[in-house]
CSV table of C-alpha atoms in Angstrom, one decimal:
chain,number,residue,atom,x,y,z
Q,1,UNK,CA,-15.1,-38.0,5.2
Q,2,UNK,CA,-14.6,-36.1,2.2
Q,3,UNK,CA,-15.1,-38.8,-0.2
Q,4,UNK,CA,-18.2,-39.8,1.4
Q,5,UNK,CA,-19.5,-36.2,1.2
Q,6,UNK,CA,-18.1,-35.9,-2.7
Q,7,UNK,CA,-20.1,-39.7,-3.5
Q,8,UNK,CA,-23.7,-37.9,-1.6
Q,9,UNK,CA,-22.8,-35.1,-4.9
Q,10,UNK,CA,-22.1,-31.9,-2.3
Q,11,UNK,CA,-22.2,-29.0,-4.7
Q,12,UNK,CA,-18.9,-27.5,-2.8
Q,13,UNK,CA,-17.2,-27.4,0.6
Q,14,UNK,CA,-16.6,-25.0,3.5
Q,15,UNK,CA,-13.4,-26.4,5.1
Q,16,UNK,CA,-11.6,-25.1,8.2
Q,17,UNK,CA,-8.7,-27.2,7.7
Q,18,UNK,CA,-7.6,-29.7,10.1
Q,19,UNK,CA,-3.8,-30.0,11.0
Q,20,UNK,CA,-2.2,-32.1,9.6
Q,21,UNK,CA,-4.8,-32.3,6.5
Q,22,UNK,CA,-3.4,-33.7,3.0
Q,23,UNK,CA,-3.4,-30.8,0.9
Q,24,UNK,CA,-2.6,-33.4,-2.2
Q,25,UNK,CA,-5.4,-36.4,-1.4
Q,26,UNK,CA,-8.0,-33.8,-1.0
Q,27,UNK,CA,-7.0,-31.4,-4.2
Q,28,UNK,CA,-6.8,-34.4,-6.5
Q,29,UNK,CA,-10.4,-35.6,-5.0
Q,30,UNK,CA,-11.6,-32.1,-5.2
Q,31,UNK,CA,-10.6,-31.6,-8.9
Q,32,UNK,CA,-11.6,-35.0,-9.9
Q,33,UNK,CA,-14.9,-34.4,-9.1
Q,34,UNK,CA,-15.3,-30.6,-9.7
Q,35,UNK,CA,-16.5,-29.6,-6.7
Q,36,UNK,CA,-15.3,-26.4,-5.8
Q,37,UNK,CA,-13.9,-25.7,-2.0
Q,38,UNK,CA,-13.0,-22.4,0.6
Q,39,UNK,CA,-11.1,-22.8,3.2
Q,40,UNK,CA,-11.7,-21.0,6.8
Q,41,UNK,CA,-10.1,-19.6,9.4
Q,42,UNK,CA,-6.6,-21.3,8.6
Q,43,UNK,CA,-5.3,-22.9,5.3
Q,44,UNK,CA,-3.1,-25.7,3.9
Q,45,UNK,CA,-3.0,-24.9,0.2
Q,46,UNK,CA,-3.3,-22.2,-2.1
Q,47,UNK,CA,-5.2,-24.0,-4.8
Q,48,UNK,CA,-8.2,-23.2,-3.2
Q,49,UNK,CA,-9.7,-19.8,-2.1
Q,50,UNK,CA,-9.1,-18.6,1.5
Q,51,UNK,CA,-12.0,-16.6,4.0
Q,52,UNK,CA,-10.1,-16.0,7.2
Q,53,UNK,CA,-8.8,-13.3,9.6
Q,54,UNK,CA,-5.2,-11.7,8.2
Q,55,UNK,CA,-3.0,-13.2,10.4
Q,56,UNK,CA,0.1,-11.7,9.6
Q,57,UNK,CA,-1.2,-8.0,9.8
Q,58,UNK,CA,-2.9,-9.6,13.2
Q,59,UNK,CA,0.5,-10.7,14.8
Q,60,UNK,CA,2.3,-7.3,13.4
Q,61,UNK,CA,-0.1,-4.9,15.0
Q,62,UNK,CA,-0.5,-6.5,18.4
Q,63,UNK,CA,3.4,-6.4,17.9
Q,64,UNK,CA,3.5,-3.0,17.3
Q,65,UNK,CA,1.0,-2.3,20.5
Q,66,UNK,CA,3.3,-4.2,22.8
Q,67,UNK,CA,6.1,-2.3,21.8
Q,68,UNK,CA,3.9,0.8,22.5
Q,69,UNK,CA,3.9,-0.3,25.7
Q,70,UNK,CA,7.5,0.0,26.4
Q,71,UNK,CA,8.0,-3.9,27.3
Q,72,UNK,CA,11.7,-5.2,26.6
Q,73,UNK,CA,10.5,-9.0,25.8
Q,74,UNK,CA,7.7,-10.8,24.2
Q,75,UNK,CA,7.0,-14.9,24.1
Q,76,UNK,CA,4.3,-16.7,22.0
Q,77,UNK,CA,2.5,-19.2,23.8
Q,78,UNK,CA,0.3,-21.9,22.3
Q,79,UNK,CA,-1.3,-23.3,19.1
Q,80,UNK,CA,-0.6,-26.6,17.4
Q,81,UNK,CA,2.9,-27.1,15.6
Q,82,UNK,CA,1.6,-27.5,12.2
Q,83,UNK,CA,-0.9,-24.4,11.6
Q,84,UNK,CA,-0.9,-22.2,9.1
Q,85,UNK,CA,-3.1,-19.1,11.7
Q,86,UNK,CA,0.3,-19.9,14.1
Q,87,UNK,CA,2.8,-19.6,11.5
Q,88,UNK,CA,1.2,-16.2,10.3
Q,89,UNK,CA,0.9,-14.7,13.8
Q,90,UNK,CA,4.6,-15.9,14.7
Q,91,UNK,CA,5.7,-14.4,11.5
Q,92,UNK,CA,3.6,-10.8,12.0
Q,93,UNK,CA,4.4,-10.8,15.3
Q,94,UNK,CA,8.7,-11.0,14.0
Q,95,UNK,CA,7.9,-8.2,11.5
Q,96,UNK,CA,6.5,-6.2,14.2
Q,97,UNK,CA,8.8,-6.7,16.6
Q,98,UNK,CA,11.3,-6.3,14.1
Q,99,UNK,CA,11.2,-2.3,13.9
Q,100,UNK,CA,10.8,-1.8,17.6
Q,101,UNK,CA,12.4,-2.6,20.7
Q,102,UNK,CA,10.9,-6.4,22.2
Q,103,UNK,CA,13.0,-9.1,22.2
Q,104,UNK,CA,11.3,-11.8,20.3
Q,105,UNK,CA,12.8,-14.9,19.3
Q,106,UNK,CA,10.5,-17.3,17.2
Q,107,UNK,CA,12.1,-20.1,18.0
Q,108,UNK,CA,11.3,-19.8,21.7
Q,109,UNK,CA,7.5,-20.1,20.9
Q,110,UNK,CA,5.8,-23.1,22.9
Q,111,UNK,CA,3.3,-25.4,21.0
Q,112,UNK,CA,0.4,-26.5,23.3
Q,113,UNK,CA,-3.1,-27.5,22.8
Q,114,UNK,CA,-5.7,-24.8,21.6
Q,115,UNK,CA,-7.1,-25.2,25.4
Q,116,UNK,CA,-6.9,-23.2,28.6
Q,117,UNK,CA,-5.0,-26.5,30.1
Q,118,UNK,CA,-2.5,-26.2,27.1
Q,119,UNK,CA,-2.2,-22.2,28.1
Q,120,UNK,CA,-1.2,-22.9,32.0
Q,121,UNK,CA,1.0,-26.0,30.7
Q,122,UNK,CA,2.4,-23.7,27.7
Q,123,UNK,CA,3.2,-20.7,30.0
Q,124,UNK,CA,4.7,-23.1,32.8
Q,125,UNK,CA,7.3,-24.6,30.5
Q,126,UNK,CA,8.5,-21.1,29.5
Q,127,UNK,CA,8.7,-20.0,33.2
Q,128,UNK,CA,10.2,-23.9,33.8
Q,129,UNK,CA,12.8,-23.1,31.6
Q,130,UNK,CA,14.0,-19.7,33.4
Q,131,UNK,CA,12.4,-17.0,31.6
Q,132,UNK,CA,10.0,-14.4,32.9
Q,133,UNK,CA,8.9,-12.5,29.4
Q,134,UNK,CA,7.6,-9.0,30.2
Q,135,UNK,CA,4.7,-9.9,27.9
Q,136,UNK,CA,3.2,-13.2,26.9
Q,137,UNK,CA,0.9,-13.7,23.3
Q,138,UNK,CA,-1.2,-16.4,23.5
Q,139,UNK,CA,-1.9,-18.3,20.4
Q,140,UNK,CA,-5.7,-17.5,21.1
Q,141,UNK,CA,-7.9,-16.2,24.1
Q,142,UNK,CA,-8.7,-20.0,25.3
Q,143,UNK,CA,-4.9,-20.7,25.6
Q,144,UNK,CA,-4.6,-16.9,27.6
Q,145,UNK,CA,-7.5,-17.8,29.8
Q,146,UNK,CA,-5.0,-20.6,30.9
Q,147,UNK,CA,-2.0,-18.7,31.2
Q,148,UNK,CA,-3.5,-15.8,33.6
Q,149,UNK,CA,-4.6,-19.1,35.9
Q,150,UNK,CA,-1.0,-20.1,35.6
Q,151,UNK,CA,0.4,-16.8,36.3
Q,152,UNK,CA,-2.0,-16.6,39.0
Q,153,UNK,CA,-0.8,-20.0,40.5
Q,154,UNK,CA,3.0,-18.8,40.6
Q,155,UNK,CA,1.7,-16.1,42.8
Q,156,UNK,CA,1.8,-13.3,39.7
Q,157,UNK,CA,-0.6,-10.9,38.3
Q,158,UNK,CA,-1.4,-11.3,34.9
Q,159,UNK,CA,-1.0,-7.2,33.8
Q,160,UNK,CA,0.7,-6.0,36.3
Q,161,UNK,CA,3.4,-8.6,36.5
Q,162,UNK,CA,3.4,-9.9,32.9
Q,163,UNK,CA,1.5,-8.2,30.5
Q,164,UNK,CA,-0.6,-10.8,28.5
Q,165,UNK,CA,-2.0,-10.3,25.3
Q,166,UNK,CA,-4.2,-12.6,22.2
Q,167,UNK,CA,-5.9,-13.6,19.3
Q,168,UNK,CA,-9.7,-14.0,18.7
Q,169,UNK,CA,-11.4,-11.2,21.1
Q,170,UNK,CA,-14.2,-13.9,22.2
Q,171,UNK,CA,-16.8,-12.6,24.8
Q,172,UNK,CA,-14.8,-14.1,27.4
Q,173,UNK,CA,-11.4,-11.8,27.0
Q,174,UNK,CA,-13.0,-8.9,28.2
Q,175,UNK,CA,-14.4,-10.4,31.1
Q,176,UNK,CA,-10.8,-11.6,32.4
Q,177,UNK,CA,-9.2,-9.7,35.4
Q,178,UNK,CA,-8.0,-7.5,34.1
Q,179,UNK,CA,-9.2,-7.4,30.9
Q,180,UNK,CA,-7.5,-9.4,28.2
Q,181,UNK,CA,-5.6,-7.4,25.4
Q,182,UNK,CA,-7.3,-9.4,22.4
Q,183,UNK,CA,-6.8,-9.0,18.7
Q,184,UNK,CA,-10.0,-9.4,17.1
Q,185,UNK,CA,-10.5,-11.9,13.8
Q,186,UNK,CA,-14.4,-11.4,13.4
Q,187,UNK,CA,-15.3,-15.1,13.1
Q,188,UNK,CA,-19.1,-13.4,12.4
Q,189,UNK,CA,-17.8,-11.4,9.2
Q,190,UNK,CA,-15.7,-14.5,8.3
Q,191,UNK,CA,-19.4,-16.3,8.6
Q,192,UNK,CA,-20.9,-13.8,6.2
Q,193,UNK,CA,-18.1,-13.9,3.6
């Protein structure tokens, strides 16, 4: 698709990476043919200039609020296995667990589908598997939409029971019963940039 786009003579692209994109196909392509690129929203590569939300900081402060909280233990639900906004969050959400008091263990994450479906199945498998987390992180507020139907389903109440908490702050999250704990990334400043 690219190539096509480079052949009509596109004077540059605006690409919210894919995963599972080939950072080296697409760079040689790019270069070859000078057009310049920016990705959004998540990246594959550093050779070409980034607009997105800081997820790293993102994951670290919504860390930092669920420890505020006084919870003892923290899961991340969701996201696909190869993206680079999931890595970030996992690896702000470790630094910002790492000064407080929430057990968080990366490795636990579940990888789903960025759906509400892929939230119910995603929080399922961690309950499936014997855990009850005080606080679950969604990957994004479509996946937590899922997971408070889940929790729902099992006969819990998503804040009282098990506190959930997000990414994105879409319309939506504050509209959830109760409402949902969402970090925001500003997709309309992201836009403008």
């Amino acid at each position: 698709l690219v190539e096509a786009m480079i052949q009509r003579q596109i004077d540059g692209l605006i690409l919210l990476p894919a995963s599972g994109s080939d950072e080296h196909d697409l760079e040689a392509a790019l270069r070859q043919a000078d057009v310049p690129m920016i990705q959004i929203s998540r990246s594959f590569t550093t050779a070409f200039d980034y607009v997105g939300p800081d997820n790293i900081e993102a994951g670290a402060m919504l860390a930092r609020h669920i420890d505020s909280l006084g919870l003892g233990s923290a899961v991340l639900v969701g996201g696909p296995a190869v993206s680079s906004a999931r890595r970030d969050r996992i690896d702000g959400l470790a630094q910002g667990f790492a000064a407080g008091n929430v057990r968080f263990d990366p490795a636990g994450a579940v990888v789903t589908q960025n759906t509400p479906d892929g939230g119910a199945r995603g929080v399922a498998e961690v309950l499936d598997r014997g855990e009850l987390p005080e606080a679950v992180i969604a990957y994004s507020d479509a996946i937590a939409i899922g997971v408070y139907s889940e929790l729902r389903q099992r006969g819990m109440k998503p804040g009282g029971d098990v506190a959930v908490a997000s990414f994105d702050d879409i319309p939506l999250a504050a509209m959830q019963v109760p409402p949902l704990t969402s970090v925001a990334t500003h997709a309309q400043l992201i836009a403008e940039q």
